[in-house]
CSV table of C-alpha atoms in Angstrom, one decimal:
chain,number,residue,atom,x,y,z
A,1126,UNK,CA,22.7,-28.2,-13.5
A,1127,UNK,CA,21.0,-25.4,-11.7
A,1128,UNK,CA,22.7,-23.2,-9.8
A,1129,UNK,CA,21.1,-22.7,-6.1
A,1130,UNK,CA,19.9,-18.1,-7.4
A,1131,UNK,CA,17.6,-20.2,-9.8
A,1132,UNK,CA,16.3,-21.7,-6.7
A,1133,UNK,CA,16.5,-19.7,-3.9
A,1134,UNK,CA,16.8,-16.0,-3.4
A,1135,UNK,CA,20.5,-15.4,-1.9
A,1136,UNK,CA,18.8,-11.8,-1.4
A,1137,UNK,CA,16.1,-10.4,1.1
A,1138,UNK,CA,12.4,-10.0,-1.4
A,1139,UNK,CA,10.3,-6.5,-0.8
A,1140,UNK,CA,7.4,-7.4,0.7
A,1141,UNK,CA,4.0,-6.3,-1.8
A,1142,UNK,CA,2.3,-3.4,-1.7
A,1143,UNK,CA,-0.8,-2.7,-1.3
A,1144,UNK,CA,-4.4,-4.8,0.4
A,1145,UNK,CA,-3.5,-7.8,1.9
A,1146,UNK,CA,-5.9,-11.6,2.5
A,1147,UNK,CA,-4.6,-14.4,4.3
A,1148,UNK,CA,-6.2,-17.5,4.4
A,1149,UNK,CA,-5.3,-19.7,7.6
A,1150,UNK,CA,-6.4,-23.1,7.5
A,1151,UNK,CA,-6.3,-22.5,11.2
A,1152,UNK,CA,-6.3,-20.1,13.9
A,1153,UNK,CA,-2.2,-19.1,14.6
A,1154,UNK,CA,-1.0,-20.8,11.2
A,1155,UNK,CA,-1.0,-17.3,9.8
A,1156,UNK,CA,1.6,-15.7,13.0
A,1157,UNK,CA,3.3,-19.7,12.1
A,1158,UNK,CA,3.6,-18.7,8.7
A,1159,UNK,CA,3.8,-15.5,8.1
A,1160,UNK,CA,3.5,-13.6,11.1
A,1161,UNK,CA,6.6,-11.2,10.9
A,1162,UNK,CA,5.4,-10.2,7.0
A,1163,UNK,CA,2.2,-9.4,8.9
A,1164,UNK,CA,3.4,-7.2,11.6
A,1165,UNK,CA,6.0,-5.2,8.2
A,1166,UNK,CA,2.5,-5.0,6.4
A,1167,UNK,CA,0.8,-3.3,8.7
A,1168,UNK,CA,3.7,-0.7,9.6
A,1169,UNK,CA,3.4,-0.3,5.9
A,1170,UNK,CA,-0.5,0.5,6.8
A,1171,UNK,CA,-1.7,-2.9,4.4
A,1172,UNK,CA,-4.8,-4.0,5.1
A,1173,UNK,CA,-5.4,-6.8,6.3
A,1174,UNK,CA,-8.0,-9.6,6.1
A,1175,UNK,CA,-7.6,-12.8,7.8
A,1176,UNK,CA,-9.3,-15.7,6.7
A,1177,UNK,CA,-9.7,-18.6,9.6
A,1178,UNK,CA,-11.0,-21.5,6.9
A,1179,UNK,CA,-11.2,-23.7,11.0
A,1180,UNK,CA,-12.1,-22.2,14.3
A,1181,UNK,CA,-9.5,-26.0,15.0
A,1182,UNK,CA,-12.1,-27.4,17.6
A,1183,UNK,CA,-9.9,-30.4,17.5
A,1184,UNK,CA,-7.1,-28.8,18.7
A,1185,UNK,CA,-9.5,-27.2,21.3
A,1186,UNK,CA,-12.6,-25.5,22.4
A,1187,UNK,CA,-13.5,-23.0,19.5
A,1188,UNK,CA,-14.8,-20.0,20.7
A,1189,UNK,CA,-12.0,-19.9,23.1
A,1190,UNK,CA,-9.4,-20.5,19.5
A,1191,UNK,CA,-11.5,-17.8,17.2
A,1192,UNK,CA,-12.1,-15.6,20.6
A,1193,UNK,CA,-7.9,-16.2,20.2
A,1194,UNK,CA,-7.4,-15.5,17.0
A,1195,UNK,CA,-9.5,-11.9,16.6
A,1196,UNK,CA,-7.8,-10.6,20.0
A,1197,UNK,CA,-4.8,-11.5,17.1
A,1198,UNK,CA,-6.1,-9.4,14.1
A,1199,UNK,CA,-6.6,-7.1,16.5
A,1200,UNK,CA,-3.4,-6.6,17.8
A,1201,UNK,CA,-2.5,-6.2,13.5
A,1202,UNK,CA,-5.4,-4.1,12.9
A,1203,UNK,CA,-6.3,-6.6,11.1
A,1204,UNK,CA,-10.0,-8.1,10.0
A,1205,UNK,CA,-10.9,-11.3,11.3
A,1206,UNK,CA,-13.2,-13.6,9.4
A,1207,UNK,CA,-14.3,-17.4,10.0
A,1208,UNK,CA,-14.9,-19.5,7.4
A,1209,UNK,CA,-16.0,-22.5,10.2
A,1210,UNK,CA,-15.1,-25.6,8.2
A,1211,UNK,CA,-15.2,-28.5,10.5
A,1212,UNK,CA,-12.1,-29.0,12.2
A,1213,UNK,CA,-9.4,-31.3,9.6
A,1214,UNK,CA,-12.9,-31.6,7.4
A,1215,UNK,CA,-12.1,-28.7,5.1
A,1216,UNK,CA,-13.1,-29.0,1.3
A,1217,UNK,CA,-12.3,-28.0,-2.0
A,1218,UNK,CA,-15.5,-28.8,-4.0
A,1219,UNK,CA,-18.0,-26.2,-6.0
A,1220,UNK,CA,-20.0,-25.2,-2.5
A,1221,UNK,CA,-17.1,-24.3,-1.0
A,1222,UNK,CA,-15.5,-22.1,-3.8
A,1223,UNK,CA,-18.8,-20.6,-4.5
A,1224,UNK,CA,-18.0,-19.4,-0.9
A,1225,UNK,CA,-14.0,-17.8,-1.3
A,1226,UNK,CA,-15.0,-16.5,-4.8
A,1227,UNK,CA,-17.8,-14.9,-3.1
A,1228,UNK,CA,-15.2,-13.3,-0.1
A,1229,UNK,CA,-13.0,-12.4,-2.5
A,1230,UNK,CA,-14.8,-11.1,-4.7
A,1231,UNK,CA,-16.1,-8.6,-2.2
A,1232,UNK,CA,-12.7,-7.9,-0.6
A,1233,UNK,CA,-10.9,-7.9,-3.5
A,1234,UNK,CA,-7.7,-7.5,-2.4
A,1235,UNK,CA,-4.3,-7.1,-3.9
A,1236,UNK,CA,-2.1,-10.0,-3.0
A,1237,UNK,CA,-4.0,-13.2,-1.6
A,1238,UNK,CA,-1.3,-15.9,0.5
A,1239,UNK,CA,-2.8,-19.0,1.9
A,1240,UNK,CA,-0.3,-22.2,3.1
A,1241,UNK,CA,2.1,-24.2,0.2
A,1242,UNK,CA,0.4,-27.3,-1.0
A,1243,UNK,CA,3.2,-29.3,0.1
A,1244,UNK,CA,2.3,-28.7,3.8
A,1245,UNK,CA,1.6,-31.9,5.2
A,1246,UNK,CA,-1.4,-31.0,7.0
A,1247,UNK,CA,-4.5,-32.5,5.2
A,1248,UNK,CA,-6.4,-29.1,6.4
A,1249,UNK,CA,-3.4,-26.5,5.0
A,1250,UNK,CA,-3.3,-28.8,1.6
A,1251,UNK,CA,-6.9,-28.4,1.0
A,1252,UNK,CA,-6.3,-24.9,1.8
A,1253,UNK,CA,-4.5,-24.2,-0.7
A,1254,UNK,CA,-6.7,-26.7,-3.3
A,1255,UNK,CA,-9.9,-24.4,-2.1
A,1256,UNK,CA,-8.0,-21.4,-2.2
A,1257,UNK,CA,-6.6,-21.0,-5.6
A,1258,UNK,CA,-9.2,-22.6,-7.3
A,1259,UNK,CA,-11.9,-20.4,-5.9
A,1260,UNK,CA,-8.8,-17.2,-7.2
A,1261,UNK,CA,-9.6,-18.1,-10.5
A,1262,UNK,CA,-13.2,-18.5,-10.2
A,1263,UNK,CA,-12.9,-14.8,-8.6
A,1264,UNK,CA,-10.8,-13.7,-11.7
A,1265,UNK,CA,-8.2,-12.4,-9.6
A,1266,UNK,CA,-5.7,-10.8,-10.9
A,1267,UNK,CA,-3.2,-9.2,-8.0
A,1268,UNK,CA,-0.3,-11.6,-6.2
A,1269,UNK,CA,-0.3,-14.6,-5.7
A,1270,UNK,CA,1.6,-16.5,-2.2
A,1271,UNK,CA,2.6,-19.5,-0.4
A,1272,UNK,CA,3.9,-19.8,2.7
A,1273,UNK,CA,5.4,-22.3,5.0
A,1274,UNK,CA,3.3,-23.2,7.9
A,1275,UNK,CA,4.8,-26.6,9.3
A,1276,UNK,CA,8.4,-27.2,6.3
A,1277,UNK,CA,10.3,-25.7,3.9
A,1278,UNK,CA,8.3,-25.3,0.8
A,1279,UNK,CA,9.7,-24.0,-2.6
A,1280,UNK,CA,10.2,-20.9,-2.0
A,1281,UNK,CA,11.2,-17.7,-4.1
A,1282,UNK,CA,11.0,-14.6,-2.1
A,1283,UNK,CA,12.5,-14.7,1.9
A,1284,UNK,CA,11.8,-11.6,3.9
A,1285,UNK,CA,13.8,-10.7,6.6
A,1286,UNK,CA,11.5,-10.9,9.7
A,1287,UNK,CA,15.1,-10.3,12.2
A,1288,UNK,CA,13.6,-6.8,13.6
A,1289,UNK,CA,9.9,-8.5,13.9
A,1290,UNK,CA,10.7,-11.8,15.4
A,1291,UNK,CA,10.2,-11.3,19.4
A,1292,UNK,CA,7.0,-8.9,18.3
A,1293,UNK,CA,6.0,-11.9,16.9
A,1294,UNK,CA,6.9,-14.7,18.9
A,1295,UNK,CA,4.1,-12.4,22.1
A,1296,UNK,CA,1.7,-12.8,18.4
A,1297,UNK,CA,2.1,-16.7,19.2
A,1298,UNK,CA,1.3,-16.5,22.3
A,1299,UNK,CA,-2.0,-15.3,22.4
A,1300,UNK,CA,-2.7,-18.6,21.7
A,1301,UNK,CA,-2.9,-19.8,24.7
A,1302,UNK,CA,-4.9,-23.1,24.4
A,1303,UNK,CA,-2.3,-23.8,22.0
A,1304,UNK,CA,1.1,-23.7,24.5
A,1305,UNK,CA,1.2,-26.9,26.1
A,1306,UNK,CA,0.1,-28.5,22.6
A,1307,UNK,CA,3.7,-28.6,21.1
A,1308,UNK,CA,6.9,-26.0,21.2
A,1309,UNK,CA,5.0,-24.0,19.5
A,1310,UNK,CA,7.6,-21.1,19.6
A,1311,UNK,CA,11.1,-23.0,19.1
A,1312,UNK,CA,9.2,-24.5,16.1
A,1313,UNK,CA,8.2,-21.7,14.5
A,1314,UNK,CA,11.9,-19.9,15.5
A,1315,UNK,CA,14.0,-22.9,14.1
A,1316,UNK,CA,12.1,-22.6,11.1
A,1317,UNK,CA,12.6,-18.8,10.6
A,1318,UNK,CA,16.0,-19.4,11.6
A,1319,UNK,CA,16.5,-22.9,8.7
A,1320,UNK,CA,15.5,-19.6,6.2
A,1321,UNK,CA,18.1,-17.4,6.6
A,1322,UNK,CA,20.3,-20.3,5.6
A,1323,UNK,CA,20.8,-18.9,1.4
A,1324,UNK,CA,20.7,-14.8,2.7
A,1325,UNK,CA,23.6,-12.5,4.1
A,1326,UNK,CA,25.0,-12.5,7.3
A,1327,UNK,CA,22.7,-9.5,9.5
A,1328,UNK,CA,19.4,-12.0,8.5
A,1329,UNK,CA,18.8,-13.4,11.5
A,1330,UNK,CA,15.0,-15.0,10.7
A,1331,UNK,CA,13.4,-15.0,7.3
A,1332,UNK,CA,10.4,-15.9,6.4
A,1333,UNK,CA,10.1,-18.1,2.8
A,1334,UNK,CA,7.0,-17.4,0.7
A,1335,UNK,CA,6.7,-18.7,-3.5
A,1336,UNK,CA,5.0,-15.9,-6.0
A,1337,UNK,CA,2.7,-17.8,-8.3
A,1338,UNK,CA,3.6,-16.5,-12.4
A,1339,UNK,CA,0.4,-17.2,-13.3
A,1340,UNK,CA,-3.0,-17.4,-11.4
A,1341,UNK,CA,-4.3,-19.5,-14.5
A,1342,UNK,CA,-1.9,-22.4,-14.4
A,1343,UNK,CA,-2.5,-25.7,-12.5
A,1344,UNK,CA,-1.5,-26.3,-8.7
A,1345,UNK,CA,-0.4,-29.4,-9.4
A,1346,UNK,CA,1.2,-28.3,-12.8
A,1347,UNK,CA,3.0,-25.8,-11.3
A,1348,UNK,CA,4.4,-27.9,-9.0
A,1349,UNK,CA,6.2,-30.5,-11.3
A,1350,UNK,CA,7.5,-28.2,-12.5
A,1351,UNK,CA,9.1,-26.2,-10.2
A,1352,UNK,CA,10.7,-30.2,-9.3
A,1353,UNK,CA,11.2,-31.0,-13.5
A,1354,UNK,CA,13.9,-27.7,-12.0
A,1355,UNK,CA,15.6,-29.1,-9.7
A,1356,UNK,CA,16.0,-32.7,-11.2
A,1357,UNK,CA,17.0,-31.7,-14.2
A,1358,UNK,CA,18.6,-29.3,-16.0
A,1359,UNK,CA,16.7,-27.8,-18.8
A,1360,UNK,CA,20.4,-26.2,-20.4
A,1361,UNK,CA,21.4,-29.2,-22.4
A,1362,UNK,CA,23.3,-27.0,-24.1
A,1363,UNK,CA,25.2,-23.9,-23.5
A,1364,UNK,CA,22.5,-21.6,-25.5
A,1365,UNK,CA,20.0,-21.5,-23.6
A,1366,UNK,CA,16.3,-19.7,-25.0
A,1367,UNK,CA,16.0,-15.6,-24.8
A,1368,UNK,CA,13.2,-13.9,-25.2
A,1369,UNK,CA,13.2,-10.6,-26.9
A,1370,UNK,CA,9.9,-8.4,-25.7
A,1371,UNK,CA,8.6,-5.7,-27.9
A,1372,UNK,CA,5.8,-3.1,-27.6
A,1373,UNK,CA,4.3,-1.8,-30.3
A,1374,UNK,CA,1.6,0.8,-31.7
A,1375,UNK,CA,0.4,1.7,-35.6
A,1376,UNK,CA,4.4,1.8,-36.7
A,1377,UNK,CA,4.0,-0.9,-39.1
A,1378,UNK,CA,7.9,0.4,-41.0
A,1379,UNK,CA,9.3,0.1,-37.6
A,1380,UNK,CA,8.4,-2.9,-35.8
A,1381,UNK,CA,9.6,-5.0,-39.9
A,1382,UNK,CA,12.3,-3.0,-38.9
A,1383,UNK,CA,12.9,-4.2,-35.3
A,1384,UNK,CA,11.9,-8.0,-36.3
A,1385,UNK,CA,14.2,-8.0,-39.0
A,1386,UNK,CA,16.9,-7.1,-36.8
A,1387,UNK,CA,15.8,-10.2,-34.6
A,1388,UNK,CA,16.1,-12.7,-37.5
A,1389,UNK,CA,19.5,-11.6,-38.5
A,1390,UNK,CA,21.1,-12.2,-35.4
A,1391,UNK,CA,24.5,-14.4,-34.8
A,1392,UNK,CA,22.7,-16.4,-31.7
A,1393,UNK,CA,22.5,-20.1,-32.9
A,1394,UNK,CA,20.0,-21.1,-29.7
A,1395,UNK,CA,16.5,-20.3,-29.6
A,1396,UNK,CA,14.9,-17.0,-30.0
A,1397,UNK,CA,10.9,-16.0,-28.3
A,1398,UNK,CA,9.9,-13.0,-29.9
A,1399,UNK,CA,6.8,-11.5,-28.4
A,1400,UNK,CA,5.1,-8.4,-29.4
A,1401,UNK,CA,2.8,-6.5,-27.3
A,1402,UNK,CA,0.7,-4.2,-29.8
A,1403,UNK,CA,-0.7,-2.0,-27.5
A,1404,UNK,CA,-4.3,-1.0,-28.7
A,1405,UNK,CA,-3.0,-0.1,-32.1
A,1406,UNK,CA,-4.2,-1.8,-35.7
A,1407,UNK,CA,-3.3,-4.9,-36.2
A,1408,UNK,CA,-0.4,-6.1,-37.2
A,1409,UNK,CA,-0.6,-9.3,-38.1
A,1410,UNK,CA,0.4,-9.0,-41.7
A,1411,UNK,CA,3.8,-7.8,-40.5
A,1412,UNK,CA,4.0,-10.9,-37.9
A,1413,UNK,CA,3.1,-13.5,-41.0
A,1414,UNK,CA,6.9,-12.1,-42.8
A,1415,UNK,CA,8.8,-13.3,-40.2
A,1416,UNK,CA,7.0,-16.4,-37.7
A,1417,UNK,CA,8.7,-19.3,-39.7
A,1418,UNK,CA,12.5,-17.8,-38.2
A,1419,UNK,CA,11.9,-17.6,-34.4
A,1420,UNK,CA,11.6,-20.7,-32.2
A,1421,UNK,CA,8.0,-19.2,-31.1
A,1422,UNK,CA,6.7,-15.1,-32.1
A,1423,UNK,CA,3.6,-14.7,-29.9
A,1424,UNK,CA,1.2,-11.1,-30.1
A,1425,UNK,CA,-0.9,-10.2,-28.1
A,1426,UNK,CA,-3.2,-7.3,-28.7
A,1427,UNK,CA,-4.9,-5.0,-26.9
A,1428,UNK,CA,-7.9,-4.0,-27.5
A,1429,UNK,CA,-6.8,-0.1,-25.8
A,1430,UNK,CA,-3.5,0.9,-24.5
A,1431,UNK,CA,-2.8,0.1,-21.4
A,1432,UNK,CA,0.6,2.2,-21.4
A,1433,UNK,CA,4.3,1.4,-21.6
A,1434,UNK,CA,4.9,-0.5,-18.6
A,1435,UNK,CA,1.9,-2.3,-18.7
A,1436,UNK,CA,2.8,-3.4,-22.2
A,1437,UNK,CA,6.2,-4.6,-20.8
A,1438,UNK,CA,4.7,-6.5,-17.4
A,1439,UNK,CA,2.6,-7.9,-19.6
A,1440,UNK,CA,4.8,-9.0,-22.4
A,1441,UNK,CA,7.2,-10.6,-19.3
A,1442,UNK,CA,4.8,-12.7,-17.9
A,1443,UNK,CA,4.0,-13.8,-21.6
A,1444,UNK,CA,8.2,-15.0,-22.3
A,1445,UNK,CA,9.6,-18.8,-22.1
A,1446,UNK,CA,12.8,-18.1,-22.4
A,1447,UNK,CA,15.5,-18.1,-18.9
A,1448,UNK,CA,16.7,-14.7,-20.7
A,1449,UNK,CA,14.6,-11.9,-21.6
A,1450,UNK,CA,15.7,-8.4,-24.0
A,1451,UNK,CA,13.8,-5.3,-24.5
A,1452,UNK,CA,13.2,-3.9,-28.3
A,1453,UNK,CA,10.8,-1.5,-28.9
A,1454,UNK,CA,9.8,-1.2,-32.1
A,1455,UNK,CA,11.9,2.2,-33.0
A,1456,UNK,CA,15.5,0.7,-31.9
A,1457,UNK,CA,17.4,-2.2,-34.1
A,1458,UNK,CA,19.9,-4.7,-32.4
A,1459,UNK,CA,22.5,-5.7,-33.7
A,1460,UNK,CA,23.5,-9.3,-35.2
A,1461,UNK,CA,25.8,-9.7,-32.5
A,1462,UNK,CA,24.3,-9.0,-29.5
A,1463,UNK,CA,23.1,-11.8,-28.1
A,1464,UNK,CA,25.8,-13.8,-28.8
A,1465,UNK,CA,28.1,-10.8,-26.9
A,1466,UNK,CA,25.5,-11.7,-24.2
A,1467,UNK,CA,25.8,-15.4,-24.3
A,1468,UNK,CA,29.5,-15.5,-24.9
A,1469,UNK,CA,29.9,-13.2,-21.1
A,1470,UNK,CA,27.0,-16.1,-19.3
A,1471,UNK,CA,28.6,-19.0,-21.2
A,1472,UNK,CA,32.0,-17.5,-19.2
A,1473,UNK,CA,29.9,-16.6,-15.9
A,1474,UNK,CA,27.1,-18.5,-15.0
A,1475,UNK,CA,26.4,-16.0,-13.0
A,1476,UNK,CA,26.0,-13.4,-14.3
A,1477,UNK,CA,22.1,-12.6,-14.2
A,1478,UNK,CA,21.7,-9.0,-15.6
A,1479,UNK,CA,24.4,-8.1,-19.3
A,1480,UNK,CA,24.0,-4.9,-21.0
A,1481,UNK,CA,26.2,-4.0,-24.1
A,1482,UNK,CA,27.2,-0.7,-26.3
A,1483,UNK,CA,24.8,1.4,-27.8
A,1484,UNK,CA,24.8,3.4,-30.9
A,1485,UNK,CA,22.5,6.5,-31.0
A,1486,UNK,CA,21.4,8.5,-34.2
A,1487,UNK,CA,18.6,11.0,-35.4
A,1488,UNK,CA,16.4,10.4,-37.3
A,1489,UNK,CA,19.1,10.5,-40.5
A,1490,UNK,CA,20.7,7.6,-39.2
A,1491,UNK,CA,23.8,10.6,-37.3
A,1492,UNK,CA,25.4,8.9,-35.1
A,1493,UNK,CA,25.1,11.5,-31.6
A,1494,UNK,CA,26.0,9.7,-29.1
A,1495,UNK,CA,27.4,5.4,-27.8
A,1496,UNK,CA,26.3,4.8,-24.5
A,1497,UNK,CA,29.1,2.5,-23.1
A,1498,UNK,CA,29.4,3.7,-19.8
A,1499,UNK,CA,31.0,1.1,-17.3
A,1500,UNK,CA,28.3,-0.2,-14.5
A,1501,UNK,CA,28.4,1.9,-11.3
A,1502,UNK,CA,25.0,1.5,-8.6
A,1503,UNK,CA,25.3,4.7,-7.5
A,1504,UNK,CA,25.3,6.0,-11.1
A,1505,UNK,CA,22.5,4.5,-11.4
A,1506,UNK,CA,20.0,5.4,-8.8
A,1507,UNK,CA,21.0,8.8,-9.8
A,1508,UNK,CA,20.0,8.9,-13.6
A,1509,UNK,CA,19.9,6.4,-16.0
A,1510,UNK,CA,21.8,5.9,-18.8
A,1511,UNK,CA,21.4,2.1,-19.6
A,1512,UNK,CA,18.7,2.1,-23.4
A,1513,UNK,CA,16.3,-0.7,-22.2
A,1514,UNK,CA,17.3,-2.6,-25.3
A,1515,UNK,CA,20.9,-3.2,-24.3
A,1516,UNK,CA,20.1,-5.0,-21.1
A,1517,UNK,CA,20.3,-8.8,-20.9
A,1518,UNK,CA,18.9,-10.5,-17.1
A,1519,UNK,CA,17.3,-13.8,-16.3
A,1520,UNK,CA,13.4,-14.9,-15.7
A,1521,UNK,CA,14.6,-15.7,-12.2
A,1522,UNK,CA,13.1,-11.6,-11.7
A,1523,UNK,CA,10.1,-11.8,-13.4
A,1524,UNK,CA,9.0,-15.1,-11.6
A,1525,UNK,CA,10.3,-13.2,-8.0
A,1526,UNK,CA,7.6,-10.4,-8.7
A,1527,UNK,CA,9.5,-7.9,-10.0
A,1528,UNK,CA,7.8,-6.0,-12.6
A,1529,UNK,CA,7.8,-2.4,-14.5
A,1530,UNK,CA,6.1,0.2,-12.5
A,1531,UNK,CA,2.6,1.3,-14.2
A,1532,UNK,CA,2.4,4.6,-12.3
A,1533,UNK,CA,5.0,6.3,-14.3
A,1534,UNK,CA,4.0,7.2,-17.8
A,1535,UNK,CA,8.6,7.2,-18.6
A,1536,UNK,CA,11.1,6.4,-17.3
A,1537,UNK,CA,9.9,2.7,-16.2
A,1538,UNK,CA,12.5,1.0,-17.7
A,1539,UNK,CA,15.0,2.8,-15.0
A,1540,UNK,CA,13.1,1.8,-12.6
A,1541,UNK,CA,13.5,-2.0,-13.7
A,1542,UNK,CA,17.1,-1.0,-13.8
A,1543,UNK,CA,17.0,0.4,-10.2
A,1544,UNK,CA,15.1,-2.5,-8.9
A,1545,UNK,CA,17.4,-5.1,-9.9
A,1546,UNK,CA,20.3,-3.9,-9.0
A,1547,UNK,CA,19.6,-4.0,-5.7
A,1548,UNK,CA,19.7,-7.8,-6.7
A,1549,UNK,CA,22.4,-8.7,-8.2
A,1550,UNK,CA,25.5,-6.9,-9.8
A,1551,UNK,CA,25.6,-5.5,-14.1
A,1552,UNK,CA,27.6,-7.2,-16.3
A,1553,UNK,CA,29.0,-4.6,-18.7
A,1554,UNK,CA,30.7,-4.8,-21.9
A,1555,UNK,CA,31.8,-1.6,-24.6
A,1556,UNK,CA,31.1,-3.7,-27.5
A,1557,UNK,CA,28.4,-1.7,-29.7
A,1558,UNK,CA,25.0,-4.3,-30.5
A,1559,UNK,CA,22.6,-2.0,-30.8
A,1560,UNK,CA,21.3,1.2,-32.5
A,1561,UNK,CA,19.4,3.6,-30.3
A,1562,UNK,CA,15.9,5.7,-32.9
A,1563,UNK,CA,15.7,9.1,-31.4
A,1564,UNK,CA,12.3,9.2,-33.3
A,1565,UNK,CA,10.6,7.5,-31.2
A,1566,UNK,CA,8.2,8.2,-27.0
A,1567,UNK,CA,11.4,7.3,-25.2
A,1568,UNK,CA,11.8,10.0,-22.2
A,1569,UNK,CA,15.6,10.8,-23.8
A,1570,UNK,CA,14.6,11.5,-26.9
A,1571,UNK,CA,15.4,15.3,-27.5
A,1572,UNK,CA,12.2,16.2,-29.6
A,1573,UNK,CA,9.8,14.8,-26.2
A,1574,UNK,CA,10.5,17.3,-23.5
A,1575,UNK,CA,8.4,19.5,-26.7
A,1576,UNK,CA,5.9,17.1,-24.6
A,1577,UNK,CA,6.8,16.1,-21.5
A,1578,UNK,CA,9.1,17.6,-18.2
A,1579,UNK,CA,11.7,15.5,-18.2
A,1580,UNK,CA,13.1,17.4,-14.8
A,1581,UNK,CA,9.2,16.1,-13.0
A,1582,UNK,CA,9.5,12.5,-14.2
A,1583,UNK,CA,13.5,12.2,-13.2
A,1584,UNK,CA,12.5,13.4,-10.0
A,1585,UNK,CA,8.8,11.2,-9.7
A,1586,UNK,CA,11.8,7.5,-9.7
A,1587,UNK,CA,14.6,9.6,-7.6
A,1588,UNK,CA,10.8,10.1,-5.2
A,1589,UNK,CA,10.0,6.5,-5.0
A,1590,UNK,CA,13.5,5.1,-4.4
A,1591,UNK,CA,14.2,7.9,-1.5
A,1592,UNK,CA,11.3,6.6,-0.1
A,1593,UNK,CA,13.2,2.6,-0.1
A,1594,UNK,CA,17.0,2.9,-0.5
A,1595,UNK,CA,19.4,2.0,2.3
A,1596,UNK,CA,21.1,4.6,3.5
A,1597,UNK,CA,25.2,2.9,1.6
A,1598,UNK,CA,22.9,3.2,-1.9
A,1599,UNK,CA,22.2,7.3,-1.4
A,1600,UNK,CA,26.0,7.2,-0.3
A,1601,UNK,CA,27.3,4.9,-3.3
A,1602,UNK,CA,25.0,8.2,-5.1
A,1603,UNK,CA,26.4,10.5,-3.0
A,1604,UNK,CA,30.0,9.9,-4.3
A,1605,UNK,CA,30.0,9.4,-8.0
A,1606,UNK,CA,27.8,12.8,-7.9
A,1607,UNK,CA,31.4,14.1,-5.8
A,1608,UNK,CA,33.9,12.2,-8.3
A,1609,UNK,CA,31.4,13.8,-11.7
A,1610,UNK,CA,31.5,17.5,-10.5
A,1611,UNK,CA,35.8,16.6,-9.5
A,1612,UNK,CA,36.5,14.9,-13.2
A,1613,UNK,CA,34.2,18.0,-14.4
A,1614,UNK,CA,31.4,16.1,-15.4
A,1615,UNK,CA,27.2,16.6,-15.3
């Protein structure tokens, strides 16, 4: 069976950035379910739209409940929208879908939140079905989440709201018409306390969310797949499917060499290859040589280049493996690469990120360096020492919303490794299992200094994380720098 961390987070999750649209079946559901996250979003400067599907007329006077909801929206600096469906009468028909679709298209949010389809109340479940259908019609491409209201549902994000707990209770107390109907504050706090079960000591309250990996999936199918994960082990053997993700553009000979290195892997399990052609000429002729050699070879031709980070995100979204490994088209994996990883995983099933040594060669194939430094979080925060194809990582990071930062032209992989380092331990082997050719467009390639300023791009990543990292994380980085200075390092 899967270990617990496949099913539920063991570390608090980051809040998504950008504008939020939150669908609440009734006034007060948004506070009970995600009031703490809303307070954090307000503090972060997010634009918030609260959409109330009904005015809750069976639980009080509708005008009074709308006034209470407006007061809550004002406190949150949010816009309130009232759909005014009948209480216990939310439907997901064509007309309702058209209304919600129009609202999504008009507001154009970065993130949409709706109640879990596993909720008890029919309005909660119907709101989930309605919003899920409408966002597909609207062509929504942002982040899509469901949230708990009355029960613990499927979750892959847990947000620490310990510091917002008191203010959240104050928000709920603005719904004065509801306070006599149930002990909502105590029920809400009990759910938030229960959600801390897997989180570190010191997290006193948490809210739960489920980030959907694909907006176009069937809602029921998504829930069935999640239930299957809980009850059935998808790994009948010790050989999980591994996805190798390749970004390419107009380098057919190099792509052929990269694919040949994947074909030569000694790993006996299924290999899923995803090739993203980032705006270049078709690569189908090259791919045709290899299709029969892999469990799956899936390719996407982008009509225009979307950049390195966007291509990486697309590749991850198209992968099917339990573990993922990038391989740029100008680099190679040695035949032992995946086998070394799987040997580590079989010994230590808790392994979620693993990297091994990489040989660096110049354009003539002459060895000029070897990357095989042991793992140090402080070092990783200061500089990138992990070639992208050195690292194999678990797909749960993709399912929980970790993405390459598409605002970064270079060092997007370093930024991604920093994200993962805040979630789990990295395991390491000094065994050299790959070759890095200094001929590509990596910021690490010496010839690239003529066309880009590496210091500028390094500092761009550092400045981003300066805003996010804790004092303990920066202390770890400073300690590493001091140690390097004592050792005469850089």
